[in-house]
CSV table of C-alpha atoms and ligand atoms in Angstrom, one decimal:
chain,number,residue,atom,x,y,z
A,1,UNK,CA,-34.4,-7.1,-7.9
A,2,UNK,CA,-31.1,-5.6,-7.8
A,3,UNK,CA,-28.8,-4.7,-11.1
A,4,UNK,CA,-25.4,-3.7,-10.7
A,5,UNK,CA,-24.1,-1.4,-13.5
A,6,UNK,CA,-20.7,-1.0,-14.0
A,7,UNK,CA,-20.2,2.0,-16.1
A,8,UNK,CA,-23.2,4.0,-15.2
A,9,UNK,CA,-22.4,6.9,-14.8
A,10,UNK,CA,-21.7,6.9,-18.6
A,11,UNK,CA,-23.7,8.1,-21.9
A,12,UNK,CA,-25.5,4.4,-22.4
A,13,UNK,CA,-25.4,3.3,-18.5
A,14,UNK,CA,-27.2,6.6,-17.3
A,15,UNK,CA,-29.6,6.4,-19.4
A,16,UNK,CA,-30.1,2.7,-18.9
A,17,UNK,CA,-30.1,3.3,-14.8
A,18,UNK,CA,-33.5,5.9,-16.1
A,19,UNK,CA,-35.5,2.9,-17.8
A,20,UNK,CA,-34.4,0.2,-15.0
A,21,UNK,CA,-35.5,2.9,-12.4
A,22,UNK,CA,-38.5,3.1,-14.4
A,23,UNK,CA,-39.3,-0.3,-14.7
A,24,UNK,CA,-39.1,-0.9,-10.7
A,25,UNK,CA,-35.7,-1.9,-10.7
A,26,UNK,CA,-32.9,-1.3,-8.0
A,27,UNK,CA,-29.5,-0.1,-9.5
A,28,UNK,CA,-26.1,-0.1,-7.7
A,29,UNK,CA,-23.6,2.2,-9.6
A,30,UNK,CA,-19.7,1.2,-10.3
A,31,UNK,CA,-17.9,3.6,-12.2
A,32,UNK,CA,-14.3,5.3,-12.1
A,33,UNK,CA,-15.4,8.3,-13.7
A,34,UNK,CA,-12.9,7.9,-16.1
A,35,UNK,CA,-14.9,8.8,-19.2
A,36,UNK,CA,-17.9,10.6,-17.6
A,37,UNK,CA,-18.8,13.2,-14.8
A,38,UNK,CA,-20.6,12.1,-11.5
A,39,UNK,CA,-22.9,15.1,-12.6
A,40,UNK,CA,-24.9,12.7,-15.0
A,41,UNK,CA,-25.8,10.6,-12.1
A,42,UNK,CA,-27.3,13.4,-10.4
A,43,UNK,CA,-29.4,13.8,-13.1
A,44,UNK,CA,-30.6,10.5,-13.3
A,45,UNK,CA,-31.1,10.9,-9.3
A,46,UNK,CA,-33.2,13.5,-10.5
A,47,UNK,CA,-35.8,12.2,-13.0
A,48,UNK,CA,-36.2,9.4,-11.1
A,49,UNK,CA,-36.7,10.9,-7.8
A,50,UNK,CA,-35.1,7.6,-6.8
A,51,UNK,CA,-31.3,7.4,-4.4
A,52,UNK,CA,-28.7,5.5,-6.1
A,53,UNK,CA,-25.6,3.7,-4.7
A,54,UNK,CA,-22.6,4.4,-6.4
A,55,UNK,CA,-18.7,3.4,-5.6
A,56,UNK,CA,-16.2,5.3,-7.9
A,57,UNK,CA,-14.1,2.2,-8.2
A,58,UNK,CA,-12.2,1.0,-10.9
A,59,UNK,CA,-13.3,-2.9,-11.8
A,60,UNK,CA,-9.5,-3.6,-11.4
A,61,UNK,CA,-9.7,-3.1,-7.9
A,62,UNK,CA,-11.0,-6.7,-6.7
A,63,UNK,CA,-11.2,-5.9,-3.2
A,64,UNK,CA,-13.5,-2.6,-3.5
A,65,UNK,CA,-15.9,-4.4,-5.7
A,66,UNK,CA,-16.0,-7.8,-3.9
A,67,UNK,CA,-17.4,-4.7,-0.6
A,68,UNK,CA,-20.2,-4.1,-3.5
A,69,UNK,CA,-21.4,-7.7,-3.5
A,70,UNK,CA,-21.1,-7.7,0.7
A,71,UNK,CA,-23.5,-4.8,0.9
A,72,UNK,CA,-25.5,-5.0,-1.8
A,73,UNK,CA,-27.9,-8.1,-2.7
A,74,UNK,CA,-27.3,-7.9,-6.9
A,75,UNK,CA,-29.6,-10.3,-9.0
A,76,UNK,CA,-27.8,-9.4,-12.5
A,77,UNK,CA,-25.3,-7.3,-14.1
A,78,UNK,CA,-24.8,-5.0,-16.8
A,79,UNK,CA,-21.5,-4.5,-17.7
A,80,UNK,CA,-20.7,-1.0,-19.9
A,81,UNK,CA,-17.7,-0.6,-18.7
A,82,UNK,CA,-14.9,0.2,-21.0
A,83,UNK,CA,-12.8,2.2,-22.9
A,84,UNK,CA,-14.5,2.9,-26.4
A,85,UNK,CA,-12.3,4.8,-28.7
A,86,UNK,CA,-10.7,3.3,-31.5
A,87,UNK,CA,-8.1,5.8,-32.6
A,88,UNK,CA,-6.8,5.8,-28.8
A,89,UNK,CA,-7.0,2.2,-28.8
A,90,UNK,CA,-4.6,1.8,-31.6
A,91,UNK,CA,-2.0,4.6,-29.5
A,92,UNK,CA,-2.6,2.8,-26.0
A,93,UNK,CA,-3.4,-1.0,-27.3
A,94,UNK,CA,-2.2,-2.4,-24.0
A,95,UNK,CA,-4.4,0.2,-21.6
A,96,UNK,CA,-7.6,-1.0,-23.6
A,97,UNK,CA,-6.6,-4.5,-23.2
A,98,UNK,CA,-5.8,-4.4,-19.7
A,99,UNK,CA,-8.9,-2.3,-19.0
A,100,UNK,CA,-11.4,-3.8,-20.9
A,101,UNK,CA,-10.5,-7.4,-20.9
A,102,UNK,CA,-9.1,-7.8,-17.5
A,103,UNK,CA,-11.3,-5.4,-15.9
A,104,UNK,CA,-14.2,-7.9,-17.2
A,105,UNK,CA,-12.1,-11.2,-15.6
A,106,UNK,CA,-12.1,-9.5,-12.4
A,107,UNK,CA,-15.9,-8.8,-12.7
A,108,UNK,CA,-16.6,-12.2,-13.7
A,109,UNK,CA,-14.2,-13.6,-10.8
A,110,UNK,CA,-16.0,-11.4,-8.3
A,111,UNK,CA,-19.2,-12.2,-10.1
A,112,UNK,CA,-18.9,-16.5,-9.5
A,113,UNK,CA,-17.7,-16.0,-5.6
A,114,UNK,CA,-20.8,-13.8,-5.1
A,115,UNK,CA,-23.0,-16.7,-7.1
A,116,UNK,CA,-24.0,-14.4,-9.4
A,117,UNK,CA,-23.9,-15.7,-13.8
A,118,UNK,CA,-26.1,-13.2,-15.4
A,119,UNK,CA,-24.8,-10.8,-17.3
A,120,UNK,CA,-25.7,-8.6,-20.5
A,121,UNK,CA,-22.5,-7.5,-21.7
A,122,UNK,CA,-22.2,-4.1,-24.0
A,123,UNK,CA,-20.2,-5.7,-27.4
A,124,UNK,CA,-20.6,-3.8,-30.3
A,125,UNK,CA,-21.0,-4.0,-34.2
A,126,UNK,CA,-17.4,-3.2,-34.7
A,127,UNK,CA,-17.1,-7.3,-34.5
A,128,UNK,CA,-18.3,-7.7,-37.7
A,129,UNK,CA,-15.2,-5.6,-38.8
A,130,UNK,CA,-15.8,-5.7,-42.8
A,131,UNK,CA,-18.9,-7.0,-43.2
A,132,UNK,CA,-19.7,-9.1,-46.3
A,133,UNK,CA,-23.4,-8.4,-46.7
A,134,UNK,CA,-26.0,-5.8,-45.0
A,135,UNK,CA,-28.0,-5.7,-43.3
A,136,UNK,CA,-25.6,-8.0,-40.7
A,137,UNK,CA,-27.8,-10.6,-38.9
A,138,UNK,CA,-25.5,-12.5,-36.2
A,139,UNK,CA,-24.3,-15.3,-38.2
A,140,UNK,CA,-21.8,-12.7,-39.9
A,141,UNK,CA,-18.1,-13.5,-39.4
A,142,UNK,CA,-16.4,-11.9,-36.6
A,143,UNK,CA,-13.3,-10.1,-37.3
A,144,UNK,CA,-11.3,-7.0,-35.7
A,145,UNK,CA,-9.6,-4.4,-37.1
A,146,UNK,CA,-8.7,-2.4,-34.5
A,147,UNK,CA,-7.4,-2.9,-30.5
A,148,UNK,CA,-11.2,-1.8,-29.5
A,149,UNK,CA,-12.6,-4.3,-31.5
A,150,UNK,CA,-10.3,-7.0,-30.3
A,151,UNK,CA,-11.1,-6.3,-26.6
A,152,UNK,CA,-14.9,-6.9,-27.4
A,153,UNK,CA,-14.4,-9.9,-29.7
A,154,UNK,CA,-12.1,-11.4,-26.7
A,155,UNK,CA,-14.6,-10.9,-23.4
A,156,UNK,CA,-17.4,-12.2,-26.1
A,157,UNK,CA,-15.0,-15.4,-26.1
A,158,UNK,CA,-14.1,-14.9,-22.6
A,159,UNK,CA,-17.8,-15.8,-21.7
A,160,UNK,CA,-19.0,-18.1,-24.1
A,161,UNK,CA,-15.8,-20.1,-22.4
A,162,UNK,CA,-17.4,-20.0,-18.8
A,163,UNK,CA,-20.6,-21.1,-20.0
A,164,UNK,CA,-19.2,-23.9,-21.8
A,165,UNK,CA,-16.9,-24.8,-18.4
A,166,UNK,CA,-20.4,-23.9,-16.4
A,167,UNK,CA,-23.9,-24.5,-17.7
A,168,UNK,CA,-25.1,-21.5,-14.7
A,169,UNK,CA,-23.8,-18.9,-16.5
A,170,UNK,CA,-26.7,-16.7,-18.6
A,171,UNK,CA,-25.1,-14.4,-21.3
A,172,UNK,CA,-26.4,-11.4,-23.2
A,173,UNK,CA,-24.1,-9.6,-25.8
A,174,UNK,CA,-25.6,-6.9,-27.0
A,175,UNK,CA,-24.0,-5.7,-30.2
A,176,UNK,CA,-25.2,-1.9,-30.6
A,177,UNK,CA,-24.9,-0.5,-33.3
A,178,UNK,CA,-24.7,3.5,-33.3
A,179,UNK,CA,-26.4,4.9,-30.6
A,180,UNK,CA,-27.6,8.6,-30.4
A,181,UNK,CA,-29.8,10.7,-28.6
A,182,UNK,CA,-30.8,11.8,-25.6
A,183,UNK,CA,-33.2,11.4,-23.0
A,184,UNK,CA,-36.2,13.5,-23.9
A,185,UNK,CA,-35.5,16.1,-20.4
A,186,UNK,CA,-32.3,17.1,-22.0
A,187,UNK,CA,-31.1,16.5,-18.5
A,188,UNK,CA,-28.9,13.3,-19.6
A,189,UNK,CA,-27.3,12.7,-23.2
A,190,UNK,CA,-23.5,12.0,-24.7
A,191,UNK,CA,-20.9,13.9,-23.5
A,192,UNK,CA,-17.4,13.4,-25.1
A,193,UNK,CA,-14.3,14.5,-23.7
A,194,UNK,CA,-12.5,16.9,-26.4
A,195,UNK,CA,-13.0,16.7,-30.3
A,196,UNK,CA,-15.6,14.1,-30.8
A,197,UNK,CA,-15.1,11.3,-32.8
A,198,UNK,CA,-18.4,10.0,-33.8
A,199,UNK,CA,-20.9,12.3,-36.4
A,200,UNK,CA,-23.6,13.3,-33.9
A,201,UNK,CA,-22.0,14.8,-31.4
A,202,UNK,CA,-19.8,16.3,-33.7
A,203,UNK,CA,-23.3,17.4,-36.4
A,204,UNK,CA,-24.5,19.1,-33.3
A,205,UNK,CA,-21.2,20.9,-32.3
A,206,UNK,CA,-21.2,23.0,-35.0
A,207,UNK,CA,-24.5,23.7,-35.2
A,208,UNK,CA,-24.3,25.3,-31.9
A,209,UNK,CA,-21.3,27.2,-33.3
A,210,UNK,CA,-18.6,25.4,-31.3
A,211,UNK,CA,-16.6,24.0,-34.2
A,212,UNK,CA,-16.9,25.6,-37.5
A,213,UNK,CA,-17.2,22.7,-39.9
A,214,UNK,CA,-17.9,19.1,-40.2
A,215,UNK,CA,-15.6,17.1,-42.4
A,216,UNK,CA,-17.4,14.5,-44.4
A,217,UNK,CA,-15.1,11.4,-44.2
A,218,UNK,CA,-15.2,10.0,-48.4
A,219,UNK,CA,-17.5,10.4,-50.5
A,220,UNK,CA,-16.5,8.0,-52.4
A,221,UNK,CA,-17.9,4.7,-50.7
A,222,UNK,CA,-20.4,2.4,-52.9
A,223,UNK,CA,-23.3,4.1,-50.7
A,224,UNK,CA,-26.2,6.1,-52.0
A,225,UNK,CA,-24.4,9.2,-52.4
A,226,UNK,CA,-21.2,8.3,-51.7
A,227,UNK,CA,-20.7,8.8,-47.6
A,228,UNK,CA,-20.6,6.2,-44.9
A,229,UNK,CA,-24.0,4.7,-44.3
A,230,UNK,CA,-24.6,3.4,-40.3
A,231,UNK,CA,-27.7,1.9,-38.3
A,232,UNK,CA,-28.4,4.9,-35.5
A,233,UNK,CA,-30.2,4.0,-33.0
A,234,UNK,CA,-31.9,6.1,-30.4
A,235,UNK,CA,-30.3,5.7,-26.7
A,236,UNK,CA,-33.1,5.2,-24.9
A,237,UNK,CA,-34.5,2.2,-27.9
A,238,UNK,CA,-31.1,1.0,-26.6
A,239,UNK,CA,-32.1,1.3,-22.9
A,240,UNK,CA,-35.0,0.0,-23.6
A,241,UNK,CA,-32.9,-2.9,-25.0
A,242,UNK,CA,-31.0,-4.1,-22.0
A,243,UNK,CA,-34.1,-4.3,-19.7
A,244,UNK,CA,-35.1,-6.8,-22.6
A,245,UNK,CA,-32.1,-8.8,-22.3
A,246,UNK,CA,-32.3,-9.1,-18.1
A,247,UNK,CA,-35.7,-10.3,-19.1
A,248,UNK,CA,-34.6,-13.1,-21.3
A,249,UNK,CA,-31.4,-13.9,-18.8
A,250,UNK,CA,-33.5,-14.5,-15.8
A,251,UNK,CA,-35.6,-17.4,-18.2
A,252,UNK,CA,-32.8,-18.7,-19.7
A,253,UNK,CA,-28.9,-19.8,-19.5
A,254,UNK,CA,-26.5,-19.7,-22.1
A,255,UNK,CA,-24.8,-17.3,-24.3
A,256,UNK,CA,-26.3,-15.7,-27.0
A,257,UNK,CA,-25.7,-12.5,-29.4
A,258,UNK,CA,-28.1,-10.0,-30.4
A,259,UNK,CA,-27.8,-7.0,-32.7
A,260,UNK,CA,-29.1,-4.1,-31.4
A,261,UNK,CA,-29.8,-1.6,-34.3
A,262,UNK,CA,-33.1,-0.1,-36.5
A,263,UNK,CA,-32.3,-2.1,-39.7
A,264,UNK,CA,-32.1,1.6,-41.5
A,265,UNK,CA,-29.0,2.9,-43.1
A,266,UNK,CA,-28.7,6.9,-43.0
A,267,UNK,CA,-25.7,7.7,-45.0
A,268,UNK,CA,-23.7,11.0,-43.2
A,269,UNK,CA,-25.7,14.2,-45.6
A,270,UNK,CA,-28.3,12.1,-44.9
A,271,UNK,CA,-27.8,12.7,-40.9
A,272,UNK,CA,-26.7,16.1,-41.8
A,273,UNK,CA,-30.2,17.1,-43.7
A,274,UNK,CA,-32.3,15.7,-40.8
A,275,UNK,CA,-30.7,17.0,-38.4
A,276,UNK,CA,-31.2,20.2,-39.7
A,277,UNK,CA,-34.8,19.6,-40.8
A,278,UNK,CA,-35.3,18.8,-36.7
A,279,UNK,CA,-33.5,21.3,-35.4
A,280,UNK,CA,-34.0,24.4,-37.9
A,281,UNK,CA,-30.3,24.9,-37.5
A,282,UNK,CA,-27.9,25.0,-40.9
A,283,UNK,CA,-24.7,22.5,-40.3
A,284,UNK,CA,-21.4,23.7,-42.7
A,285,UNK,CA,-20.0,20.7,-43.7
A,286,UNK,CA,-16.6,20.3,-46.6
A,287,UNK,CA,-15.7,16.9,-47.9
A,288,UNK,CA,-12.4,15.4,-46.8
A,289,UNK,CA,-10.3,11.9,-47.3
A,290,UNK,CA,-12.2,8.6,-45.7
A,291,UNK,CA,-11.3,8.1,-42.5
A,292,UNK,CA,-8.4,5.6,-42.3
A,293,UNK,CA,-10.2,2.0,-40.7
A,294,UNK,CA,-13.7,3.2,-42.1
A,295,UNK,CA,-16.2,0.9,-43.6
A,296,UNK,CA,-18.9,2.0,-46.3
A,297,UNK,CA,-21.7,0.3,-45.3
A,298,UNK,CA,-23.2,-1.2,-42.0
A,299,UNK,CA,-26.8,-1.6,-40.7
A,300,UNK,CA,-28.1,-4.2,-38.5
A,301,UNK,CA,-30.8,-7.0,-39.1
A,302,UNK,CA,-31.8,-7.0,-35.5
A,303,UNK,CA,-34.7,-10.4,-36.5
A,304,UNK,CA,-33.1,-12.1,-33.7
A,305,UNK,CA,-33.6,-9.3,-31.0
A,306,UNK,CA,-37.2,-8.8,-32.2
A,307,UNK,CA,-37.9,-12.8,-32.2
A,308,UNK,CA,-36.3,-14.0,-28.7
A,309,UNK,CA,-36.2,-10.5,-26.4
A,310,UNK,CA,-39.3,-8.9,-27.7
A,311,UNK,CA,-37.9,-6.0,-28.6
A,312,UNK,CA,-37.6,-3.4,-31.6
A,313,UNK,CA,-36.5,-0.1,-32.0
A,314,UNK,CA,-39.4,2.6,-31.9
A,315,UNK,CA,-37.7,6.3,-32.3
A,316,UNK,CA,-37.0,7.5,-35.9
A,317,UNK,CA,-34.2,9.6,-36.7
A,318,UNK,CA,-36.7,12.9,-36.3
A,319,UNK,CA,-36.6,12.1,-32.6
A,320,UNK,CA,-32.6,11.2,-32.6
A,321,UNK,CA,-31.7,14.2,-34.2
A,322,UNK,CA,-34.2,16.7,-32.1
A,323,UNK,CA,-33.3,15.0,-28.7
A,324,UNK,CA,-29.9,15.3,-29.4
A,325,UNK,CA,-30.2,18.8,-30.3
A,326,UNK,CA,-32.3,19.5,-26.9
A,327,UNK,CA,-29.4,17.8,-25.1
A,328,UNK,CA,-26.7,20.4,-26.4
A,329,UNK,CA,-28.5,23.2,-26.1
A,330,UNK,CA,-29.4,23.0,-22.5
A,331,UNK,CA,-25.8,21.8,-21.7
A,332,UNK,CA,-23.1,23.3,-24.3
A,333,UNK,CA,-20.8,22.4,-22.3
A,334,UNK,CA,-22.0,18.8,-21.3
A,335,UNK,CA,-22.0,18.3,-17.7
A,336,UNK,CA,-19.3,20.3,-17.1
A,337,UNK,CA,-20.7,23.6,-16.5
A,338,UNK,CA,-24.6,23.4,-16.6
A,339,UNK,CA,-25.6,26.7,-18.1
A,340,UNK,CA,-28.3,27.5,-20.5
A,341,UNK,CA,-27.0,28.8,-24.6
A,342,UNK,CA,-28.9,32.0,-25.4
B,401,NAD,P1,-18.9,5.8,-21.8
B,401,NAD,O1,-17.4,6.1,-21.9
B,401,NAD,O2,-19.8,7.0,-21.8
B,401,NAD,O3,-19.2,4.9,-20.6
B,401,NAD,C1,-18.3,3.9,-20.1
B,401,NAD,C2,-18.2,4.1,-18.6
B,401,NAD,O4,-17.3,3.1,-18.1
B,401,NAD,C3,-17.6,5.5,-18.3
B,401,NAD,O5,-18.4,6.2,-17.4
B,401,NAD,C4,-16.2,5.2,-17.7
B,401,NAD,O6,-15.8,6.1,-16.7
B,401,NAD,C5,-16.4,3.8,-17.2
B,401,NAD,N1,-15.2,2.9,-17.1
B,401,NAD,C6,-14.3,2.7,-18.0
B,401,NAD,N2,-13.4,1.8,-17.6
B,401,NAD,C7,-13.7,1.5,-16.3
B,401,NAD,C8,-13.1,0.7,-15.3
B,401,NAD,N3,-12.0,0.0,-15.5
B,401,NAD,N4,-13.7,0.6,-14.1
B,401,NAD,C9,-14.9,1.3,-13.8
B,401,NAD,N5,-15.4,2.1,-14.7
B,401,NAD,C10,-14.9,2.2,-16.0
B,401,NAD,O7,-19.3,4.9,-23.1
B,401,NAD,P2,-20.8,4.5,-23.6
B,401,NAD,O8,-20.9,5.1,-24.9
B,401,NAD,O9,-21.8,4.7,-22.6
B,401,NAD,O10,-20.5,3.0,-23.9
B,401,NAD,C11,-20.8,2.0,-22.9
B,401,NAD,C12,-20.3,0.6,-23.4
B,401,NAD,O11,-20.9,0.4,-24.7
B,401,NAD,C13,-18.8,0.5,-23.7
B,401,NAD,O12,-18.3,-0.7,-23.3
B,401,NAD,C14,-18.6,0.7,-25.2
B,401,NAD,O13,-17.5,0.1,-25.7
B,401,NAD,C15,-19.9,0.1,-25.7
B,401,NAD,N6,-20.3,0.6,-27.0
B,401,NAD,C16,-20.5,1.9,-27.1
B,401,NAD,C17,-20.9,2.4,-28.4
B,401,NAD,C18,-21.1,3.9,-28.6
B,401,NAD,O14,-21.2,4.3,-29.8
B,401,NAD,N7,-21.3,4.7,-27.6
B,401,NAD,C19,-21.1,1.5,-29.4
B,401,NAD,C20,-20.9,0.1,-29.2
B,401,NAD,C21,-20.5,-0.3,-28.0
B,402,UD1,C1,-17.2,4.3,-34.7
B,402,UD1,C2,-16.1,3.4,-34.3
B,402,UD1,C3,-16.7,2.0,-34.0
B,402,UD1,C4,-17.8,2.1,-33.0
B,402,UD1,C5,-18.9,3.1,-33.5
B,402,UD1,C6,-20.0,3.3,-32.5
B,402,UD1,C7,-14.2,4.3,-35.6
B,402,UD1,C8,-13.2,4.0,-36.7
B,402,UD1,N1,-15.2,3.3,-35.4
B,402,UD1,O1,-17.8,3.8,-35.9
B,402,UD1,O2,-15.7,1.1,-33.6
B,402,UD1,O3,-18.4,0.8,-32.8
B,402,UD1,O4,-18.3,4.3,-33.7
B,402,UD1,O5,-19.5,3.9,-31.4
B,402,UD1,O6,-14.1,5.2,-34.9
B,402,UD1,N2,-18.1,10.7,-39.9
B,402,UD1,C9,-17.7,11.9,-40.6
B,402,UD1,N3,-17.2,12.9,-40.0
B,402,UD1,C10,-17.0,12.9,-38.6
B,402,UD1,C11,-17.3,11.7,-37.9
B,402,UD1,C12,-17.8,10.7,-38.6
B,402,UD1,O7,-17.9,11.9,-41.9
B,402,UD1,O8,-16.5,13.9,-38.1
B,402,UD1,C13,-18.7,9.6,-40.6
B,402,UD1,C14,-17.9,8.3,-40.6
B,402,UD1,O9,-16.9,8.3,-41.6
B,402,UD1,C15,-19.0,7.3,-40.7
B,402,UD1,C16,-20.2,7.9,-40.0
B,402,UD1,O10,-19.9,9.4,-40.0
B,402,UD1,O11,-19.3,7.1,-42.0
B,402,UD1,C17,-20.4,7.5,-38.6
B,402,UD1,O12,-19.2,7.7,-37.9
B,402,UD1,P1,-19.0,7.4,-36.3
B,402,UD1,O13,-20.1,8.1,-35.6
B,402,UD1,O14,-17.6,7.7,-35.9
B,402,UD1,O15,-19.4,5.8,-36.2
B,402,UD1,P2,-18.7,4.6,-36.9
B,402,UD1,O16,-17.8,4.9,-38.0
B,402,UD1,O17,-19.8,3.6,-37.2
């Protein structure tokens, strides 16, 4: 059975290509290597002793991928690819539209001339926008408040519309909620380009001394003491996740939407407290303003995920933090130069 992953060569698709390689899957890799380094799919080459076809090709270019689906024999796909930051989205709106959203029409156009309607698509909890109530099951409105967010809300819409023009199609969105983490080698793990947006990466960038201080974003929120509280789930529970949903797809057509998250909030000195209980290391950390587009609150009820793909998160936030730490320290620079902090 062969899985095309667009996007593998990123923080969730190499560590998806691990467990699929694990689980006795074959993997083709599509990626532009826009947001990632070819490095991480060595690695993944690596731990799973296993050779795996990739195309740098951007999903734009219809021709390059339709050669994918000639030489390749792909069952399913998992689709990662995208742009992901919100702050960039709101300076580039038009780049994450064009990228995300038409990137995913010439996947699914490529996708239906090769025969192929199975799909798990990476969508994210930033639908919910506001939420009214936690923990969010599905049901919760959908609303965007940010270009990001709009691109995921529209390809969720794009394929609930082919299924409802073509009963074929088989549909898995997987709304994640925040994934951390690394895989336990601290060969693979996140790697962000620049300042990093989200806490962990950021938590474990000054503790290795490379910024000096984290900024707290509020502490003002309705929360229980005050800073943001968020569902984080461990990257490979997430992996773990999408083998799940290929499971369900090949049983199944339809499109259906599952939250992918540990149904714990961990508020930000929360995070910062384990992480330091894990790790042993101290992380300096001043309050400052909320962040502008910031919610209080949001942690998943994932009742659906547990009930119709059989899966639940198992890592606690012991094994987030610690694996995360293992991660930097092996790489402080990420993939970029692959040599060892003393
Ligand atoms: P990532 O940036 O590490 O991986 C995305 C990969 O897609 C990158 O390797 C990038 O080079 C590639 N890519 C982007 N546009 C492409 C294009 N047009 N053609 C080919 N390749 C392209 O991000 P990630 O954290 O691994 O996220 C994967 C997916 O999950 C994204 O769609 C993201 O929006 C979604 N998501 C991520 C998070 C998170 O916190 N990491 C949360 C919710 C949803
Ligand atoms: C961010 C994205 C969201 C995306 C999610 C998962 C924004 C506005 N939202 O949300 O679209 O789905 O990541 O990838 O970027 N924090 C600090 N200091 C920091 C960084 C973060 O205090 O330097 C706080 C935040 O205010 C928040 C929590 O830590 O309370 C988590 O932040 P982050 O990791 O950025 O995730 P989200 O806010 O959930």
């Amino acid at each position: 059975m062969a899985i095309l992953v667009t996007g593998g060569a990123g923080y969730i698709g190499s560590h998806t290509c691990v467990q699929l390689i694990s689980q006795g899957y074959k993997v083709v890799v599509v990626d532009n290597l826009s947001n990632s380094n070819i490095e991480s799919l060595n690695r993944v080459r690596e731990l799973t002793d296993t050779e795996i076809p990739f195309y740098k090709i951007d999903l734009l270019d219809r021709k390059s991928l339709e050669k994918v689906f000639e030489e390749h024999h792909i069952n399913a796909v998992i689709h990662f690819a995208g742009l992901k930051a919100v702050g960039e989205s709101v300076s580039r709106p038009l780049n994450y539209y064009y990228n995300n959203v038409a990137g995913t029409f010439v996947l699914c156009e490529v996708m239906e001339k090769y025969n192929i309607r199975k799909v798990v698509f990476s969508s994210s909890a930033t639908v919910y926008g506001n939420p009214k109530t936690v923990p969010i099951t599905e049901e919760e409105p959908l609303c965007a408040t940010n270009p990001y967010g709009q691109t995921k809300l529209m390809i969720e819409q794009v394929f609930r519309t082919l299924y409802e023009c073509d009963a074929r199609w088989s549909v898995a969105l997987l709304r994640y909620f925040n994934p951390i983490g690394a895989h336990i080698s601290g060969r693979i793990g996140e790697d962000p380009t620049g300042l990093p947006n989200n806490l962990m990466p950021y938590i474990s960038q000054v503790a290795i001394g490379k910024l000096e201080q984290l900024k707290v974003f509020g502490d003002d929120y309705e929360t229980v003491d005050g800073t943001g509280v968020r569902d984080y789930i461990h990257v490979m529970d997430l992996a773990n996740g999408h083998i799940k949903a290929l499971e369900y797809l090949f049983g199944t057509t339809g499109v259906e939407a599952f939250n992918l998250g540990t149904g714990n909030g961990y508020s930000v000195l929360q995070m910062v407290k384990a992480f330091e209980e894990a790790t042993g290391k101290k992380v300096k950390y001043s309050i400052a303003p909320r962040r502008p587009g910031d919610i209080g609150e949001c942690y998943a009820d994932s009742t659906k995920a547990k009930k119709e793909l059989g899966w639940v998160a198992e890592k606690g936030i012991e094994e987030m933090c610690r694996d995360t730490w293992r991660w930097q320290l092996s790489n402080p620079n990420g993939y970029k130069l692959d040599q060892v902090h003393t």
